[in-house]
Structure formats: C-alpha cells, structure tokens
XYZ file of C-alpha atoms in Angstrom:
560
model
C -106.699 27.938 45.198
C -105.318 31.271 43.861
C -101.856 30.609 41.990
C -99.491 33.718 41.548
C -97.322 34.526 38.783
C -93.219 33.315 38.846
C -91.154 35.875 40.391
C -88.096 35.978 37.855
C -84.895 36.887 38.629
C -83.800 35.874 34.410
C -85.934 39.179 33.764
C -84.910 41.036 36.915
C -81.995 43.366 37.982
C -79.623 43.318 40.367
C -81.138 45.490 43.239
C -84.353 43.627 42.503
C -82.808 39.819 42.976
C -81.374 41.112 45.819
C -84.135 42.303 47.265
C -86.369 39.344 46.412
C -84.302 36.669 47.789
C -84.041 38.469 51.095
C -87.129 38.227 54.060
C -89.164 40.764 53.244
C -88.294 44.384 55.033
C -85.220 42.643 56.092
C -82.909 44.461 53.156
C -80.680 47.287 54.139
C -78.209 48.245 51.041
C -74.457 49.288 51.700
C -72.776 51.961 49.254
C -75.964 52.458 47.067
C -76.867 54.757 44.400
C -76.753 57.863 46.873
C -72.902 57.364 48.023
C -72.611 57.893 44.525
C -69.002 55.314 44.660
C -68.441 56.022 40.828
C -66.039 54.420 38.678
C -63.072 57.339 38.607
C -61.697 55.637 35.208
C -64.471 55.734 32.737
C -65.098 59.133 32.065
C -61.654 59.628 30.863
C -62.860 56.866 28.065
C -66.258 58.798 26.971
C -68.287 56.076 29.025
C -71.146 57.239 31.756
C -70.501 56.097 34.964
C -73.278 54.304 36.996
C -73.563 55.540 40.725
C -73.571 52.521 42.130
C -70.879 50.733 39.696
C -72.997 48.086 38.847
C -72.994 46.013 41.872
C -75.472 45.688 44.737
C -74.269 44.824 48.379
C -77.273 43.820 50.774
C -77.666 42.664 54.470
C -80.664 41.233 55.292
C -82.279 37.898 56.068
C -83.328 34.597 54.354
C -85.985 32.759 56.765
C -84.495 34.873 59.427
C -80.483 33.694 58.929
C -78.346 36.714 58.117
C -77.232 36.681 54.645
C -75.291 38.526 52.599
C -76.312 39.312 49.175
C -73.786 40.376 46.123
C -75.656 41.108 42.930
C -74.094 41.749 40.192
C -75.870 44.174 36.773
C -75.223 42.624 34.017
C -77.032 45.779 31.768
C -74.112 47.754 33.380
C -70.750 47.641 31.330
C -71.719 43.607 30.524
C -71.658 43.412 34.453
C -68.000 43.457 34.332
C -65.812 43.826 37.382
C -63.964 47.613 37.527
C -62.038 48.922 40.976
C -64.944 50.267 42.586
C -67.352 47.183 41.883
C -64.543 45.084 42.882
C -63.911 46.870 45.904
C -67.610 46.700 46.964
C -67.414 42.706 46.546
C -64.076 41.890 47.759
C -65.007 44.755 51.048
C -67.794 43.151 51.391
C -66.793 39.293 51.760
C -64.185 40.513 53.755
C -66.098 42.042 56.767
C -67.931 39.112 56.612
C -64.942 36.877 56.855
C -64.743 39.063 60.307
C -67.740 38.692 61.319
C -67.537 34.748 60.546
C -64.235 34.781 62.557
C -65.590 36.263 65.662
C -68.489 34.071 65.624
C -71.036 35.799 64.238
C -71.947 34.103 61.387
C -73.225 35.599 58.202
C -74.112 33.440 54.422
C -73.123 35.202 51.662
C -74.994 34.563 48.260
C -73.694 35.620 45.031
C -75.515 36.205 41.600
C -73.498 36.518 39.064
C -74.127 38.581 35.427
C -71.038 39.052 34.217
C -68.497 38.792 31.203
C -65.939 39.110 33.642
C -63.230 41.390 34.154
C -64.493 44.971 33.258
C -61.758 45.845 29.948
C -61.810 49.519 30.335
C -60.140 48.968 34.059
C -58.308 46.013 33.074
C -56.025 45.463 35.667
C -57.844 46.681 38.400
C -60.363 43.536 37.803
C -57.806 41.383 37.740
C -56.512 42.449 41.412
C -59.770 42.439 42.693
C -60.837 38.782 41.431
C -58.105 37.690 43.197
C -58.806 39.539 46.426
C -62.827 38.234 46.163
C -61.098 34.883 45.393
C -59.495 34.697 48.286
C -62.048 35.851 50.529
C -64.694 33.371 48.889
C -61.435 30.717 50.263
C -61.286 31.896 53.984
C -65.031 32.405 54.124
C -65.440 28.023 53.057
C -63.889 27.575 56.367
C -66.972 28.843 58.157
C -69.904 28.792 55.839
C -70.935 27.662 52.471
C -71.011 30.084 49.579
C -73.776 30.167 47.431
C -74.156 31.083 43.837
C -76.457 31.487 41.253
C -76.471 32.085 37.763
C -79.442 32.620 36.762
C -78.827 34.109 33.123
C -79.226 36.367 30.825
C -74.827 36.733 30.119
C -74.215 34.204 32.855
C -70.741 34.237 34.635
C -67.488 34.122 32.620
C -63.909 35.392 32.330
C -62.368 35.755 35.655
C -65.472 35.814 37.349
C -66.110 32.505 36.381
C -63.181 31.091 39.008
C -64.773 32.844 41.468
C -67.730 30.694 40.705
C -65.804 27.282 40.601
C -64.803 28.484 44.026
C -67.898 28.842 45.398
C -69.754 25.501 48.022
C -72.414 25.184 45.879
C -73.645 26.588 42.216
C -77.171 27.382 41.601
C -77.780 27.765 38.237
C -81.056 27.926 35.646
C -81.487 26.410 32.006
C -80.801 30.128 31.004
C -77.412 30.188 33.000
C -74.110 29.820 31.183
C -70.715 29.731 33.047
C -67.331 29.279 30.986
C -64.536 30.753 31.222
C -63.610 32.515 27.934
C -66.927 33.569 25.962
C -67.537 31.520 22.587
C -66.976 35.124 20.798
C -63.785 35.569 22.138
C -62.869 31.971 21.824
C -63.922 32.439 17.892
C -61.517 35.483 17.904
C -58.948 33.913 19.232
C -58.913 30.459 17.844
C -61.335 31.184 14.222
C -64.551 29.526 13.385
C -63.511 26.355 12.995
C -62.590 26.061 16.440
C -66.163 27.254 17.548
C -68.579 29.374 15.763
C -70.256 31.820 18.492
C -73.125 32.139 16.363
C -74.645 28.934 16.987
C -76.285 29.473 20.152
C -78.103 26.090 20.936
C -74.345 24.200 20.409
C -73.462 27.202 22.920
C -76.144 26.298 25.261
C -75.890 22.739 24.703
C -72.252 23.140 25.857
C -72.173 25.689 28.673
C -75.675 26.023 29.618
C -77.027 25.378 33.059
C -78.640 21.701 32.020
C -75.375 21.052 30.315
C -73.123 21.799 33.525
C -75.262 20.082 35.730
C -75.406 16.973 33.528
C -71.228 17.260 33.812
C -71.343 16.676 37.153
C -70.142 20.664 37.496
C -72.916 22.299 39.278
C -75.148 21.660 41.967
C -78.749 22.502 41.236
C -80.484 23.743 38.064
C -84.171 25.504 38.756
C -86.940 27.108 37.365
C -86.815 30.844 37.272
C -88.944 31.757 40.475
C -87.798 33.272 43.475
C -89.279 30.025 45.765
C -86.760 28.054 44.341
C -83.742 29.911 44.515
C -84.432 30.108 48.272
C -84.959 26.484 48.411
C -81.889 25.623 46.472
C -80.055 28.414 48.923
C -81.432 26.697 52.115
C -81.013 23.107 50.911
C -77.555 23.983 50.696
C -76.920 25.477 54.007
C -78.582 22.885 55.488
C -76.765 20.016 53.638
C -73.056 19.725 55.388
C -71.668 18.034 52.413
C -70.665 19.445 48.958
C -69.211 18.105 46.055
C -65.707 19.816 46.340
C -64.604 19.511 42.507
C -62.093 21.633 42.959
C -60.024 18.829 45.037
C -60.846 16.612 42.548
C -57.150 16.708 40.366
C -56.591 13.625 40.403
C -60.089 12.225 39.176
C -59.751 15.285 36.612
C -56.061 14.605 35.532
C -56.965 11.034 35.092
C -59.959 11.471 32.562
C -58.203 14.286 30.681
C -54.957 11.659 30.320
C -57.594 9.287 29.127
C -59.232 11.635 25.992
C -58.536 11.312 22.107
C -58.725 14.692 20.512
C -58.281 12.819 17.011
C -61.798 15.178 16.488
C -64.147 17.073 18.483
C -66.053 15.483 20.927
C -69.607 15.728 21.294
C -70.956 17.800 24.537
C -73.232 14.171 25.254
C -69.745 12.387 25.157
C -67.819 14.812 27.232
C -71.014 14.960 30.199
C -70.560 11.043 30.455
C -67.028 11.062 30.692
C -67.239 14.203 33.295
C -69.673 12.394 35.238
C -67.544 8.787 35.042
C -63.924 10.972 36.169
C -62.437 8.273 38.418
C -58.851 8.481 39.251
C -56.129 6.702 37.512
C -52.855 5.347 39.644
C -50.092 5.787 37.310
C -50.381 8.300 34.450
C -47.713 8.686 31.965
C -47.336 11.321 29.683
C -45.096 11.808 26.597
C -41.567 13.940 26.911
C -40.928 12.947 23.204
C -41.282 16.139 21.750
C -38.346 18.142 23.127
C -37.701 21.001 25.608
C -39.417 24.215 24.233
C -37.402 27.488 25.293
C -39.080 29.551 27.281
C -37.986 32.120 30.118
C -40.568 30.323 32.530
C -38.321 27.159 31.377
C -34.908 29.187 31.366
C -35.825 30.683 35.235
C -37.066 27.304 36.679
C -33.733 25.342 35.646
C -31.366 28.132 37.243
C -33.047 28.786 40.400
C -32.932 24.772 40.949
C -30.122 23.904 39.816
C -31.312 22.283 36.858
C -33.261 19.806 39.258
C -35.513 17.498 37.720
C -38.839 18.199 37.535
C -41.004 16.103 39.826
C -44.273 16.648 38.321
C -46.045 14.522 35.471
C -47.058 16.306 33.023
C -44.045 17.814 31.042
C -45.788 21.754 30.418
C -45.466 22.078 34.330
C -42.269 21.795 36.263
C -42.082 21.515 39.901
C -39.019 20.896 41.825
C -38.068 21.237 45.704
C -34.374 22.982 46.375
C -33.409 24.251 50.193
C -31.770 27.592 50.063
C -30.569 29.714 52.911
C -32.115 27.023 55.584
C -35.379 27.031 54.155
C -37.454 24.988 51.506
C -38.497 26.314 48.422
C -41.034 24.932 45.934
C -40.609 26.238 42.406
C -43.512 25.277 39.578
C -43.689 26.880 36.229
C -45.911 26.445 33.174
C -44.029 26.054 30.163
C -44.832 24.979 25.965
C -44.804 22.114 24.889
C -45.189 21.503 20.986
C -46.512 18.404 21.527
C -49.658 19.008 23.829
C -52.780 16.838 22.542
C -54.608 20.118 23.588
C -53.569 21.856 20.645
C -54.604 24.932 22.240
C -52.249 24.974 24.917
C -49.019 24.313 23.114
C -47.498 27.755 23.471
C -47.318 28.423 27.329
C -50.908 28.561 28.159
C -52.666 27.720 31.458
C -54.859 24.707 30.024
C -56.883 21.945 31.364
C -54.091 19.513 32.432
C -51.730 22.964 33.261
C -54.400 24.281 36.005
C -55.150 20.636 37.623
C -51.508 19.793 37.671
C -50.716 22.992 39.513
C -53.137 22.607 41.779
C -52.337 19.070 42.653
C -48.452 20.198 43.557
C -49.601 23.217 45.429
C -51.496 20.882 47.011
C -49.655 18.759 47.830
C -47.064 20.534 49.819
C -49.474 21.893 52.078
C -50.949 18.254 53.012
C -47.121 17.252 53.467
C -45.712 20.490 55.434
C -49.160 20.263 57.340
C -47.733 18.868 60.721
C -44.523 21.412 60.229
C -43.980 24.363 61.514
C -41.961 25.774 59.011
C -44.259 25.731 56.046
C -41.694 25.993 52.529
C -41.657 28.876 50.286
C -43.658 28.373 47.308
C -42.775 30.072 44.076
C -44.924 30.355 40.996
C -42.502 31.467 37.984
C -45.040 33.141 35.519
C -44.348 33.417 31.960
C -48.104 32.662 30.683
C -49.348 34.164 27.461
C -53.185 33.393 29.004
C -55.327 30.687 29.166
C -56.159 28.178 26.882
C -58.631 29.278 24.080
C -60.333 26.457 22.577
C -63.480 23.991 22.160
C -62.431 21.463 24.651
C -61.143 23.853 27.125
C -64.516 25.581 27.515
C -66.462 21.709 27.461
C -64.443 20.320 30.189
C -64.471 23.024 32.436
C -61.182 25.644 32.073
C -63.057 28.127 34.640
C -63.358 24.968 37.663
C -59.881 23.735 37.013
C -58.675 27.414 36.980
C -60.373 27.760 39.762
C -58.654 24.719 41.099
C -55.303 26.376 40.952
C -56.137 29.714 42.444
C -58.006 27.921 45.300
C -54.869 25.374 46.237
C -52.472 29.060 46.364
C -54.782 30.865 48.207
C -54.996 27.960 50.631
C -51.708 27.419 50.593
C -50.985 30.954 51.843
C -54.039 30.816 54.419
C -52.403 27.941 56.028
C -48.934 29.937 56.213
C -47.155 28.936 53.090
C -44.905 32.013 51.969
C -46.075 32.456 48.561
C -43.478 34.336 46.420
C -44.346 34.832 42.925
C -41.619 35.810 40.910
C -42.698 37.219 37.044
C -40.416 36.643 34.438
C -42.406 37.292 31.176
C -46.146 37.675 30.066
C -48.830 37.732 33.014
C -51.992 37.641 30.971
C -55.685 36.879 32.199
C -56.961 33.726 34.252
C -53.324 32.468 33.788
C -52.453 34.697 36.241
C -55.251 34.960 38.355
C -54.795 31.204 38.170
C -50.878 31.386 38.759
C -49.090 33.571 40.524
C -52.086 36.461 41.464
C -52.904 34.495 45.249
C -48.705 35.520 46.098
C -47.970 37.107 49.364
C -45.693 39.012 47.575
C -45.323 39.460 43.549
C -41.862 40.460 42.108
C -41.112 41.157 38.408
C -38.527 41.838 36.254
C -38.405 45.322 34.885
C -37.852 44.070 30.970
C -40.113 45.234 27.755
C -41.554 41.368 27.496
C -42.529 41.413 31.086
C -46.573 42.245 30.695
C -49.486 41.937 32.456
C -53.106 42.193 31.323
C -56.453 40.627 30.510
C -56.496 39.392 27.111
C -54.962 40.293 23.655
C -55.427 43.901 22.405
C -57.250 42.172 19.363
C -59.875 40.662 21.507
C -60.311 43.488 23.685
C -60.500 45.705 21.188
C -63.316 43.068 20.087
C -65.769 43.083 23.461
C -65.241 47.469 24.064
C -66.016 47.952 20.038
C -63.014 49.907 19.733
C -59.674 49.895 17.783
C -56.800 49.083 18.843
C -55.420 52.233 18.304
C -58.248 53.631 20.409
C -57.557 51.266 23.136
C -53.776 52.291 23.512
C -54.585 56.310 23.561
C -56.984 55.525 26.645
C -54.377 53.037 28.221
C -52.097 56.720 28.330
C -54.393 58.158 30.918
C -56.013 55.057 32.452
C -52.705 53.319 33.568
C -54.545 49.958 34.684
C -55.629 48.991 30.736
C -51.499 49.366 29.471
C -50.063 46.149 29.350
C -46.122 47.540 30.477
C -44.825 46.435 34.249
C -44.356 49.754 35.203
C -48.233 50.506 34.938
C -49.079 47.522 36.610
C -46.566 48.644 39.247
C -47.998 52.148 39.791
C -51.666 50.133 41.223
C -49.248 49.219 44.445
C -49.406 45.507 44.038
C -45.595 44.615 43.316
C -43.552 44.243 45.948
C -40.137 44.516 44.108
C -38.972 45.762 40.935
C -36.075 43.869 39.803
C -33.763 46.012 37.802
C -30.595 45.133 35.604
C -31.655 41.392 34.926
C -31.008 39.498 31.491
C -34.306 37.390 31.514
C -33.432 35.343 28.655
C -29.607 34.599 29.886
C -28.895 35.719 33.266
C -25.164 35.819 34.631
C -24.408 34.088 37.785
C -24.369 37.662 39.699
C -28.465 38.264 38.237
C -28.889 35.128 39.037
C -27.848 35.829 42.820
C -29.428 39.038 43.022
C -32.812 37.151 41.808
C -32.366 34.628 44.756
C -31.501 37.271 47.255
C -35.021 39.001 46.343
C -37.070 36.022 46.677
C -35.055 35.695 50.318
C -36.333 38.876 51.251
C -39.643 38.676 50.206
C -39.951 35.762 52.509
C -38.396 36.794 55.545
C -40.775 40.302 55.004
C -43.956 37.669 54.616
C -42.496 35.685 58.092
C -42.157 39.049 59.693
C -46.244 39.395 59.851
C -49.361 36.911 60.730
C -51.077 38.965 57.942
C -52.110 36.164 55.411
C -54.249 38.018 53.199
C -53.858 40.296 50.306
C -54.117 43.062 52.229
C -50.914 44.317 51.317
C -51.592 45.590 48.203
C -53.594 48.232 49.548
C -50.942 49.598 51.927
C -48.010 49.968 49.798
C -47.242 53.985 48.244
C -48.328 53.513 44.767
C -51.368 51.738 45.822
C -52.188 54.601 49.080
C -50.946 57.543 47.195
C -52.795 56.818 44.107
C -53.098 53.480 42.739
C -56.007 52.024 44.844
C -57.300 55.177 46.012
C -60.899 53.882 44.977
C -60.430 50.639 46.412
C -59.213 52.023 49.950
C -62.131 54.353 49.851
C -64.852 52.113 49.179
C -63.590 49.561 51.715
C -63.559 52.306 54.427
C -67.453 53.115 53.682
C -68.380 49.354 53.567
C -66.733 49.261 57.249
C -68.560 52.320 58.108
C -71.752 51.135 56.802
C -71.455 47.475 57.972
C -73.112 47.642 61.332
C-alpha cells in the first residue's frame, strides 16, 4: 500500500487552498495577480500593495459540481478585508446569486484567514461585509454555503458574521472564530478581563474543538485536503443544517438563565450551549432606571413615547402607523444595570443582537401573508460591540450574525428598511444594526460617527499612533470617523441638516419623519432589494467606490 503525505491547507496559501480543493485542471482564477486590482488606499499610508489584494476568486469544480471558491491570505495585511478585496468577494457571490437565480446553480466555498475588517480602509470593509453579508443571505435560498477555517489567524471581526451566516462551518483544531480578537478584547477591557497571552485558555475558548463542542460549528477535521472535500460534499448532500442563527429564542433563554457572579469556565459554558432550550416567559429587570441616550431620546419621539414591546429593557421596539403605513422602530440603548457588565453603555451584546433579531424577525413572519410589508427602522446610537470574556465564549460573532441575517432578510422579503443614525455607528454594532438598510440617513452633528473600533485599539493592530492614524485618515477619507467622510463613499442616502439630536423641537422632529417618509416611498418606487444602491449614488460613482465599481465590472467580464 503506498500512503502519501497530508495535503495541508493550515500551512498553505490562499491560491494554493483554492486550487487544491478544486478537481484537478478544473481552476480558472478571476481578477488575479496580472489584472493587477490594487488597493488605491495604501500607498498613501507607506504600505505595499499586493496585486491581487489578498483574496483569491476561483471557478472550477469539486467532483465535477461547479463551485465557487473565495480564499482569503491571511500573510496579506492579517487577511483583512479593504475595497478592492471586498469588492472581489461581494462581486463575486453576487454573479453567483445570478447564476443561482436563473437556474444555473453554482456552490460557493469560503476559507477564511482573516482579522477582519482591513483598518487602513476602515470603512470601506465595513460596507463591503455588509454587501458579502447579504449576498451569503440571498445565496441560502438556493444553495448551502460552505466555510472553513482552517487556521493559522482564523476568522474574526466582521468577518466573523459572515461566518455565522454561512449553512455550514468547517473548521480544524487550529481554527479560531470570535468576533473581537483576545488582544483587542485585553485592550479594550484590561487583563483581568482576558489576558491574550495565554494561548491554550484562547484555544480552549475559541478554538475549532471548542466551537464544535458548543454546538456552534458543524465539522472539525484533520488538516488534509480529503477531508475538507468530504466535509464540503457531506454538506451539500445533507438538506438539513443546524440554522443557529434562528435560534433566539433557545439563545435568549440560556443567556436569561446565566450567573455572571464570576467567570465561567469554557467546559461550563459548552454544556450550557449545547443544553440551550427555550424558555416561555422570560422576565428581565427594569429596576435600574432609564439611561439617557439619543438612541433612547429618538425612539420615544418618533413613537410617541409608545411603550416598548420588547423584553429586554437595552432594546426598544415599538409599532406606530404614520402617513398610512406601519413603521417598526427598535433601538439599542444602556442600561446600568446589564448582568453583562460589558454591555452597560450602549453596546450591541449577547442578549442586544438575539433580541434584535427576534423582533426583526418577527415582523416578517407576521407581515408574511401582507402585501404591504411595514417600514422597519433601526435607530443607531451604538458605541460597538460588546468587549468582554463572556461575549467572545458564548458566541458575539453568531448572534451578531443573527441580527444582520434577520435585516437582510427582512429587506429580501420586501421590508423597507430605513435606518436612521442618530449618534455613534461603530464596528459589528453596525454591521449588526442598521448596515443591511435600504436606505441609511444620518444626522449631520459632531457626535454622529462611524467607524471600526476605537482609535486606541486601532492604533493597537496597524502599530501606529494615534496621531499617525489621524494624519492618514486626512487623505484616506474611509479611516476618519466624521459623517461627512463616511458620506463622501456614496452610501447615505440623506444628510439631515439643522437637527438638535439631543432635544429636537417639534418642527426637527417633523422634518426627521418627513425624511424617513421619503426614503420609503424612494425604496417602494424600485423591486431593487439589494445594496446595490450604494454603488450608484454621485459620491460613490464619482469617487467614493470607484474601486468597488471597477472590480465588479471585471468580475462580470471575467465570469463566463
């Protein structure tokens, strides 16, 4: 018997995994190394470009299906997602969304390396995880999604939803997936709350034999390519899938359910993950006062003052009918008495992301036999997600993912989503809440800011200052944190100018309403129900997404 050596794809790069997964002479590579689709924003910031940005898009075969193959490299910029990789993922899912939709079916397979979003480009990775989040969405209705992780950084930041998102997670005992990485986490939250440093805890906690033990992932192999493929096939073959991210209620239920007198032990957490069962009445307690916030402040006027319907007191939801239509308005808000200590300040937390995604939810299974769908409206005032120890054991990234997956459904099923952004817009809070809108208005107002994390910790993972960071964020407008640099990437719809966001008069109050109006009758006006928009507005065709426009038009050149 002659016995050959493991194939690894730990040890391999992207193009290689790519290619070693596929049927052999059945690769073809779009947008390689040759089109030379560079990064346009990292010279400016004394970093060498890579000609293919880090990310490798094949078409080929796997025991003669078509598959499509995203492959991520990790030794590139920590594999983090920029305009031009972006573009070359989200282009890519989206053709095959086309082809799914006119019958020819195609199986995409991701492998993920990557910290997440790419810091130097900022917000240009956060618009493209959402636009690869929804695509990984439309293309469930059709086909399963595949990923793997099969190490050496694993997947995390935003990336990491897009992994919670996809039918089926493939990972090895190398793997990791969280959501915020355990340096960051240390940054953010000190030592005490976890110390990065001690990597078998790490593993222990995130680590592929740790999430599948959770009940979080699917399959956990040995590194060789023979069983990837048979993972890959056993999925696409197997018509059922776990679906976690439906799972709120079995999620809300066990989170209601945990002391957080001390830490609890990754073996305590994996039997209570596995146990989740749901809970019929959950009560939580509204003891500790109203916290002001402007998420708060915004959700009482534009209802009224209704009450809020939902359970958990850090997320309001309320239904009001305005101009003959129904609205649903939900907002995240503090609460100084959250058991998850982390989350006490307006962050998207554990209990935050399920509970959102259980009312988004909800109104699609209700408006489902309607024809009207109502208008949902995420008011976003989120400092970021939750930072902390738990957050990262019990799974932040799936029930992020959770929340962006009931939006983008929502709007896919022809909800008007109108997200209206009334303060801070930071990270996977607002991938999470509010990114998946058909249409995104803000308020033009210093506090109004959207980015990817605290200059502190991104000063942190580029190993620069923070002084550093704001020179570059002059000439690269996608890393400033002000609305009007968000604005100038095309993907706000409205501007809103002359508003008090902390005490609005009845006439701001008015004009607010009358915006949201009009962002929904412009969303009724089209079938379009996919993010497409933010690649046809000025800022984003004149400049803004010039990168992203161009790499999507080579992709459909290329596609074949």
């Amino acid at each position: 018997m002659v016995s050959t050596l493991p194939v690894s794809l730990v040890e391999s790069k992207a193009r290689e995994r790519a290619q070693a997964i596929l049927d052999e002479g059945s690769a073809r590579e779009l947008l390689g190394p040759f089109d030379r689709f560079e990064s346009p924003h990292l010279e400016a910031q004394n970093i060498v470009p890579q000609s293919d940005d880090g990310m490798v898009i094949m078409k080929g075969t796997i025991h003669g299906r078509p598959t499509l193959i995203i492959s991520i490299e990790g030794n590139f910029q920590g594999g983090g997602i920029g305009e031009v990789s972006g573009a070359k993922f989200a282009g890519a899912l989206e053709k095959a969304l086309e082809d799914c939709q006119n019958g020819n079916l195609i199986y995409p397979v991701i492998i993920y390396d990557t910290g997440g979003v790419r810091l130097q480009e900022a917000n240009y990775g956060l618009l493209s995880i959402a636009e690869i989040s929804s695509a990984i969405v439309a293309l469930k209705e059709y086909v399963p999604v595949v990923g793997i992780i099969p190490g050496k950084i694993g997947s995390f930041g935003g990336m990491s939803l897009t992994a919670g998102l996809c039918s089926a997670l493939v990972m090895t005992r190398e793997g990791r997936l969280g959501m915020n990485g355990p340096e960051v986490v240390e940054q953010e939250a000190g030592i005490q709350e976890l110390n990065s440093k001690n990597k078998q805890f790490i593993w222990e906690m995130i680590g592929g034999k740790g999430r599948l033990k959770s009940g979080l992932v699917d399959r956990v192999v040995e590194d060789d390519v023979p069983n990837y493929i048979e993972a890959i096939e056993s999925v696409w073959s197997n018509p059922t899938f776990a679906n976690r991210t439906l799972q709120y209620e079995e999620f809300l239920s066990m989170l209601h359910e945990l002391s957080l007198d001390g830490k609890i032990d990754p073996s305590v957490s994996r039997t209570l993950l596995q146990n989740r069962t749901k809970v019929n009445e959950i009560k939580y307690d509204t003891s500790n006062g109203k916290t002001a916030s402007r998420g708060r402040t915004w959700f009482n006027v534009l209802t009224d003052h209704a009450p809020s319907i939902s359970q958990a007191p850090t997320v309001l939801v309320a239904d009001k009918e305005q101009d003959g239509k129904k609205f649903r308005y939900i907002a995240v808000v503090p609460d100084e008495g959250n058991k998850f200590y982390r989350a006490r300040h307006g962050e998207f937390g554990l209990v935050e992301a399920w509970t959102v995604a259980k009312y988004v939810r909800e109104a699609v299974e209700e408006d489902a036999g309607s024809k009207e769908k109502r208008v949902i409206v995420p008011i976003v005032d989120v400092p970021g997600q939750a930072f902390g120890y738990h957050e990262e054991l019990f799974g932040i990234y799936l029930a992020c993912s959770a929340s962006v997956e009931a939006y983008a459904t929502a709007r896919q099923q022809g909800h008007p989503i109108v997200t209206l952004v009334v303060g801070k817009a930071i990270s996977g809070a607002f991938l999470s809440h509010g990114m998946q809108g058909n249409r995104i208005l803000a308020f033009d107002d210093d506090q109004v800011q959207v980015h990817v994390m605290s200059k502190k910790s991104a000063a942190l993972v580029t190993m620069r200052t923070v002084e550093e960071l704001e020179e570059f964020a002059k000439t690269v407008p996608s890393m400033a944190y002000d609305v009007h640099s968000f604005k100038s990437l095309g993907a706000i719809h409205e501007l809103l100018q002359g508003i008090n966001a902390d005490l609005p008069s009845n006439e701001q109050l008015q004009q607010v309403k009358e915006s949201i109006q009009s962002a929904t009758n412009d969303i009724l006006q089209t079938t379009d129900r996919s993010l497409r928009i933010r690649l046809q507005s000025p800022e984003a065709i004149e400049k803004g997404r010039k990168a992203s426009i161009a790499v999507r038009n080579a992709i459909n050149s290329q596609w074949k």
